């Protein structure tokens, strides 16, 4: 069975020493001040502060009063290539990821044309080798053209390096078709990542169905649209023993359904996005189209359930569902706007500000959830350990900044946190052993 | 002074009472042989209607012309919109003509709010999707005041397709703000979940309709049947039609028009003295004059001051 692959970052490995940083890696149990030495792109040494052996010609970074974390892993982003490069492309999308502290991302297939064939996957991997700032994995479609009627050539796609399969943006409506995909998965492996909604319940909805939609006269998407599909597909996954991952969970009923499925032994996992952890449908009262996403922002009850699910591990990871759109596509009446918000550059700071600083979630748990996506799609978890490839993120937890004040690395600016003042800033991201991002004011120096 | 009228939520009770008092003062002008005031002379009012509308558009046009504004009607068909121009570009282009006000009707909720961000003109929401139709609600409040006096404590039932009705949303907000108790009633499939948050009580049958002082019937569109919101018009008529059998003799009947006689409301009720449907249409002009005055003229003009408060 083929192994999933990440592509990109051909740059030679960096030599670097990060001095006296608070190293926090819940995956290895590190939580204290250390010097960390990177040699040839690998973590060569984790030493007591001030005792590191510095390689010749290495650069030095002061980690004082800063936290060194494992680089984050996002199993769910939209790089919009091919076909929608006016929104994002591999270079800008991965630059955005690096600026947010991510050391790798997985791109979704709802592009134009849809990523549903091995030749296209091969071409995209070539493009990623050339343009990516952090390694990229690709998840091709489960069904051809995302039409829900014919399976893609999953085995050939896996041979070409597919990380897993998803029809993201659309559910696999037919239970029979999904069951077939689950059975075929036995041949080739690769997680099935599912966007869950029942179109007959979502209808023409543009936001969460509830008091706010009633007030605004906007058609609603009920929470049940997501929950009934998760319940259905978790049953299928259990029966077929198919590794299945539920994307961008938003509803309290879904968290209950997922917990029940896990308790019954289904091989399922789930992800939550920062916007569902931090915002509710009240944000839509402004009719700001940056607040329009699918699944929609839901109620405080839903938000609390998602937080609780993340805390107790029912939901294993945080994924951004980074969904860039061009400004003129969002600058229209709410009902006409496309769904989606960007998120890579704000994910950590938003979650840190909204959940860690107020004491709702511990920092270590958030860091674990920001890296766990790798494991869920069958890739090695970024970790700070001797001999591991350097996937690191240096953050200053005390800095504050206003989202959007100095623009975005993403090609798009449809960020639902725009204008908010956030705590913590990513200063440096090292992805697969190379410097992928350095904050403008942050200096490296000769060691 | 208000800058735009986008939602009934923009108005507190005082503002509503000020507009209605002003409308009452304009009623006298409508009775004159020469129906003209110089208030908005030389100022441009643009009617930007992306949806068909006869009564709302002509009512705004008559209101603006009565105040001596220069009115231009713009409809998207046969215009650059038909060639794919965006709403934003259209509004910015039309704003170059320096209109004092843009009256917007659009099939999508929130369109008027967006228009107000793109133009320096005052924006009046003349209906945006299923969201709001604030001047309709104001003219409904005005009509009821003329008929019943203050609305405090009055019981108003709004019957029919609440889900798709911008009139219902604006009316719930306006009626409750003026002290009335509002009940919405219709098939459960046409009552949006969460509507109670606007301050209305929900009922699914007309069993207690007699408790209402006012019965407001909404237009039932045939598409609701083909969209499977209701099984048949026959069943809808049987359960929800406002007719003589269900009404008490002193109940006031309203309808935003146009009426489907024999569907949501029986013809005999439309023609009965209980119905104030024509009065609603008449009120449309003076209320819209008052809104234009409030947004564009304020206390600066030489328009007549309200002679007596219409509101108790």
mmCIF file of N, CA and C in Angstrom, chain A residues 264-330:
data_model
loop_
_atom_site.group_PDB
_atom_site.id
_atom_site.type_symbol
_atom_site.label_atom_id
_atom_site.label_comp_id
_atom_site.label_asym_id
_atom_site.label_seq_id
_atom_site.Cartn_x
_atom_site.Cartn_y
_atom_site.Cartn_z
ATOM 1 N N UNK A 264 -18.500 3.255 20.248
ATOM 2 C CA UNK A 264 -18.902 1.979 19.640
ATOM 3 C C UNK A 264 -17.773 1.355 18.836
ATOM 4 N N UNK A 265 -16.643 2.043 18.758
ATOM 5 C CA UNK A 265 -15.496 1.459 18.080
ATOM 6 C C UNK A 265 -15.290 1.865 16.639
ATOM 7 N N UNK A 266 -16.006 2.864 16.177
ATOM 8 C CA UNK A 266 -15.828 3.287 14.783
ATOM 9 C C UNK A 266 -14.474 3.997 14.618
ATOM 10 N N UNK A 267 -13.756 3.709 13.535
ATOM 11 C CA UNK A 267 -12.430 4.324 13.323
ATOM 12 C C UNK A 267 -12.559 5.732 12.742
ATOM 13 N N UNK A 268 -13.115 6.622 13.526
ATOM 14 C CA UNK A 268 -13.442 7.954 13.020
ATOM 15 C C UNK A 268 -12.714 9.029 13.825
ATOM 16 N N UNK A 269 -12.539 10.180 13.197
ATOM 17 C CA UNK A 269 -11.922 11.317 13.877
ATOM 18 C C UNK A 269 -12.617 12.587 13.396
ATOM 19 N N UNK A 270 -12.304 13.686 14.076
ATOM 20 C CA UNK A 270 -12.974 14.934 13.710
ATOM 21 C C UNK A 270 -12.060 16.128 13.863
ATOM 22 N N UNK A 271 -12.428 17.179 13.186
ATOM 23 C CA UNK A 271 -11.655 18.422 13.276
ATOM 24 C C UNK A 271 -12.598 19.591 13.534
ATOM 25 N N UNK A 272 -12.053 20.634 14.140
ATOM 26 C CA UNK A 272 -12.808 21.876 14.356
ATOM 27 C C UNK A 272 -11.978 23.032 13.840
ATOM 28 N N UNK A 273 -12.645 24.050 13.365
ATOM 29 C CA UNK A 273 -11.909 25.200 12.831
ATOM 30 C C UNK A 273 -11.943 26.333 13.848
ATOM 31 N N UNK A 274 -10.938 27.208 13.817
ATOM 32 C CA UNK A 274 -10.910 28.313 14.779
ATOM 33 C C UNK A 274 -12.192 29.143 14.761
ATOM 34 N N UNK A 275 -12.787 29.343 13.594
ATOM 35 C CA UNK A 275 -13.980 30.206 13.578
ATOM 36 C C UNK A 275 -15.160 29.554 14.289
ATOM 37 N N UNK A 276 -15.275 28.224 14.199
ATOM 38 C CA UNK A 276 -16.366 27.584 14.943
ATOM 39 C C UNK A 276 -16.068 27.521 16.443
ATOM 40 N N UNK A 277 -14.789 27.590 16.793
ATOM 41 C CA UNK A 277 -14.421 27.605 18.218
ATOM 42 C C UNK A 277 -14.615 28.977 18.840
ATOM 43 N N UNK A 278 -14.633 30.027 18.004
ATOM 44 C CA UNK A 278 -14.561 31.382 18.565
ATOM 45 C C UNK A 278 -15.722 32.295 18.207
ATOM 46 N N UNK A 279 -16.461 31.986 17.162
ATOM 47 C CA UNK A 279 -17.525 32.899 16.725
ATOM 48 C C UNK A 279 -18.869 32.180 16.727
ATOM 49 N N UNK A 280 -19.942 32.964 16.817
ATOM 50 C CA UNK A 280 -21.287 32.398 16.688
ATOM 51 C C UNK A 280 -22.044 33.127 15.587
ATOM 52 N N UNK A 281 -23.267 32.659 15.344
ATOM 53 C CA UNK A 281 -24.054 33.261 14.269
ATOM 54 C C UNK A 281 -24.439 34.712 14.564
ATOM 55 N N UNK A 282 -24.246 35.137 15.795
ATOM 56 C CA UNK A 282 -24.478 36.561 16.098
ATOM 57 C C UNK A 282 -23.590 37.438 15.217
ATOM 58 N N UNK A 283 -22.438 36.910 14.825
ATOM 59 C CA UNK A 283 -21.514 37.684 13.992
ATOM 60 C C UNK A 283 -22.116 37.998 12.625
ATOM 61 N N UNK A 284 -23.130 37.219 12.237
ATOM 62 C CA UNK A 284 -23.739 37.431 10.920
ATOM 63 C C UNK A 284 -24.715 38.617 10.937
ATOM 64 N N UNK A 285 -25.097 39.059 12.139
ATOM 65 C CA UNK A 285 -26.043 40.184 12.218
ATOM 66 C C UNK A 285 -25.534 41.405 11.452
ATOM 67 N N UNK A 286 -24.209 41.518 11.343
ATOM 68 C CA UNK A 286 -23.627 42.643 10.598
ATOM 69 C C UNK A 286 -23.776 42.463 9.093
ATOM 70 N N UNK A 287 -24.194 41.280 8.670
ATOM 71 C CA UNK A 287 -24.284 40.908 7.255
ATOM 72 C C UNK A 287 -22.925 40.998 6.559
ATOM 73 N N UNK A 288 -21.872 40.896 7.350
ATOM 74 C CA UNK A 288 -20.508 40.907 6.824
ATOM 75 C C UNK A 288 -20.261 39.566 6.138
ATOM 76 N N UNK A 289 -19.967 39.608 4.856
ATOM 77 C CA UNK A 289 -19.856 38.353 4.098
ATOM 78 C C UNK A 289 -18.631 37.528 4.505
ATOM 79 N N UNK A 290 -17.699 38.138 5.253
ATOM 80 C CA UNK A 290 -16.579 37.339 5.757
ATOM 81 C C UNK A 290 -17.053 36.335 6.801
ATOM 82 N N UNK A 291 -18.253 36.544 7.320
ATOM 83 C CA UNK A 291 -18.817 35.627 8.311
ATOM 84 C C UNK A 291 -19.635 34.514 7.653
ATOM 85 N N UNK A 292 -19.603 34.453 6.341
ATOM 86 C CA UNK A 292 -20.369 33.427 5.638
ATOM 87 C C UNK A 292 -19.453 32.258 5.299
ATOM 88 N N UNK A 293 -19.717 31.138 5.894
ATOM 89 C CA UNK A 293 -18.918 29.946 5.620
ATOM 90 C C UNK A 293 -19.798 28.701 5.748
ATOM 91 N N UNK A 294 -19.250 27.578 5.263
ATOM 92 C CA UNK A 294 -19.985 26.320 5.286
ATOM 93 C C UNK A 294 -19.110 25.233 5.894
ATOM 94 N N UNK A 295 -19.490 24.612 7.005
ATOM 95 C CA UNK A 295 -20.718 24.873 7.750
ATOM 96 C C UNK A 295 -20.720 26.273 8.353
ATOM 97 N N UNK A 296 -21.924 26.765 8.629
ATOM 98 C CA UNK A 296 -22.023 28.143 9.093
ATOM 99 C C UNK A 296 -21.641 28.287 10.560
ATOM 100 N N UNK A 297 -21.388 29.527 10.957
ATOM 101 C CA UNK A 297 -21.217 29.822 12.379
ATOM 102 C C UNK A 297 -22.523 29.485 13.071
ATOM 103 N N UNK A 298 -22.426 28.812 14.211
ATOM 104 C CA UNK A 298 -23.654 28.364 14.864
ATOM 105 C C UNK A 298 -23.834 29.062 16.204
ATOM 106 N N UNK A 299 -24.555 28.451 17.109
ATOM 107 C CA UNK A 299 -24.938 29.155 18.342
ATOM 108 C C UNK A 299 -23.881 28.970 19.431
ATOM 109 N N UNK A 300 -24.080 29.665 20.532
ATOM 110 C CA UNK A 300 -23.165 29.531 21.660
ATOM 111 C C UNK A 300 -23.169 28.089 22.182
ATOM 112 N N UNK A 301 -24.322 27.460 22.186
ATOM 113 C CA UNK A 301 -24.387 26.060 22.636
ATOM 114 C C UNK A 301 -23.504 25.172 21.758
ATOM 115 N N UNK A 302 -23.592 25.388 20.453
ATOM 116 C CA UNK A 302 -22.761 24.609 19.532
ATOM 117 C C UNK A 302 -21.286 24.905 19.781
ATOM 118 N N UNK A 303 -20.974 26.188 19.920
ATOM 119 C CA UNK A 303 -19.576 26.586 20.124
ATOM 120 C C UNK A 303 -19.013 25.920 21.385
ATOM 121 N N UNK A 304 -19.799 25.938 22.453
ATOM 122 C CA UNK A 304 -19.328 25.326 23.690
ATOM 123 C C UNK A 304 -19.134 23.824 23.522
ATOM 124 N N UNK A 305 -20.013 23.197 22.750
ATOM 125 C CA UNK A 305 -19.887 21.747 22.530
ATOM 126 C C UNK A 305 -18.634 21.428 21.724
ATOM 127 N N UNK A 306 -18.316 22.278 20.761
ATOM 128 C CA UNK A 306 -17.103 22.053 19.955
ATOM 129 C C UNK A 306 -15.869 22.212 20.847
ATOM 130 N N UNK A 307 -15.885 23.236 21.688
ATOM 131 C CA UNK A 307 -14.749 23.434 22.613
ATOM 132 C C UNK A 307 -14.612 22.217 23.536
ATOM 133 N N UNK A 308 -15.748 21.775 24.081
ATOM 134 C CA UNK A 308 -15.702 20.621 24.990
ATOM 135 C C UNK A 308 -15.204 19.379 24.253
ATOM 136 N N UNK A 309 -15.641 19.214 23.006
ATOM 137 C CA UNK A 309 -15.196 18.071 22.202
ATOM 138 C C UNK A 309 -13.701 18.121 21.943
ATOM 139 N N UNK A 310 -13.200 19.315 21.710
ATOM 140 C CA UNK A 310 -11.757 19.474 21.485
ATOM 141 C C UNK A 310 -10.997 19.170 22.778
ATOM 142 N N UNK A 311 -11.561 19.626 23.881
ATOM 143 C CA UNK A 311 -10.893 19.434 25.172
ATOM 144 C C UNK A 311 -10.804 17.946 25.520
ATOM 145 N N UNK A 312 -11.936 17.231 25.328
ATOM 146 C CA UNK A 312 -11.924 15.823 25.788
ATOM 147 C C UNK A 312 -11.442 14.849 24.712
ATOM 148 N N UNK A 313 -11.062 15.378 23.540
ATOM 149 C CA UNK A 313 -10.476 14.517 22.520
ATOM 150 C C UNK A 313 -11.483 13.889 21.575
ATOM 151 N N UNK A 314 -12.769 14.153 21.782
ATOM 152 C CA UNK A 314 -13.746 13.683 20.791
ATOM 153 C C UNK A 314 -13.391 14.277 19.435
ATOM 154 N N UNK A 315 -12.976 15.529 19.455
ATOM 155 C CA UNK A 315 -12.459 16.192 18.257
ATOM 156 C C UNK A 315 -10.942 16.256 18.426
ATOM 157 N N UNK A 316 -10.229 15.598 17.504
ATOM 158 C CA UNK A 316 -8.784 15.430 17.702
ATOM 159 C C UNK A 316 -7.951 16.603 17.254
ATOM 160 N N UNK A 317 -8.442 17.379 16.275
ATOM 161 C CA UNK A 317 -7.519 18.386 15.753
ATOM 162 C C UNK A 317 -8.223 19.667 15.344
ATOM 163 N N UNK A 318 -7.392 20.704 15.231
ATOM 164 C CA UNK A 318 -7.855 21.994 14.722
ATOM 165 C C UNK A 318 -7.380 22.095 13.276
ATOM 166 N N UNK A 319 -8.305 22.397 12.379
ATOM 167 C CA UNK A 319 -7.974 22.608 10.963
ATOM 168 C C UNK A 319 -8.604 23.925 10.552
ATOM 169 N N UNK A 320 -7.947 24.650 9.666
ATOM 170 C CA UNK A 320 -8.478 26.000 9.389
ATOM 171 C C UNK A 320 -9.596 26.020 8.359
ATOM 172 N N UNK A 321 -9.623 25.049 7.427
ATOM 173 C CA UNK A 321 -10.503 25.176 6.255
ATOM 174 C C UNK A 321 -10.265 26.531 5.578
ATOM 175 N N UNK A 322 -8.990 26.917 5.509
ATOM 176 C CA UNK A 322 -8.575 28.172 4.858
ATOM 177 C C UNK A 322 -9.218 28.252 3.470
ATOM 178 N N UNK A 323 -10.143 29.191 3.301
ATOM 179 C CA UNK A 323 -10.939 29.255 2.064
ATOM 180 C C UNK A 323 -10.905 30.663 1.483
ATOM 181 N N UNK A 324 -9.846 30.961 0.735
ATOM 182 C CA UNK A 324 -9.710 32.316 0.199
ATOM 183 C C UNK A 324 -10.689 32.601 -0.940
ATOM 184 N N UNK A 325 -11.157 33.850 -0.978
ATOM 185 C CA UNK A 325 -11.988 34.319 -2.099
ATOM 186 C C UNK A 325 -11.535 35.721 -2.485
ATOM 187 N N UNK A 326 -11.714 36.054 -3.758
ATOM 188 C CA UNK A 326 -11.328 37.389 -4.231
ATOM 189 C C UNK A 326 -12.257 38.439 -3.625
ATOM 190 N N UNK A 327 -11.715 39.650 -3.447
ATOM 191 C CA UNK A 327 -12.474 40.712 -2.765
ATOM 192 C C UNK A 327 -13.801 40.989 -3.455
ATOM 193 N N UNK A 328 -13.809 41.051 -4.774
ATOM 194 C CA UNK A 328 -15.063 41.416 -5.443
ATOM 195 C C UNK A 328 -16.102 40.302 -5.361
ATOM 196 N N UNK A 329 -15.661 39.083 -5.078
ATOM 197 C CA UNK A 329 -16.631 37.996 -4.912
ATOM 198 C C UNK A 329 -17.337 38.098 -3.561
ATOM 199 N N UNK A 330 -16.653 38.667 -2.578
ATOM 200 C CA UNK A 330 -17.255 38.812 -1.241
ATOM 201 C C UNK A 330 -17.959 40.168 -1.081
#
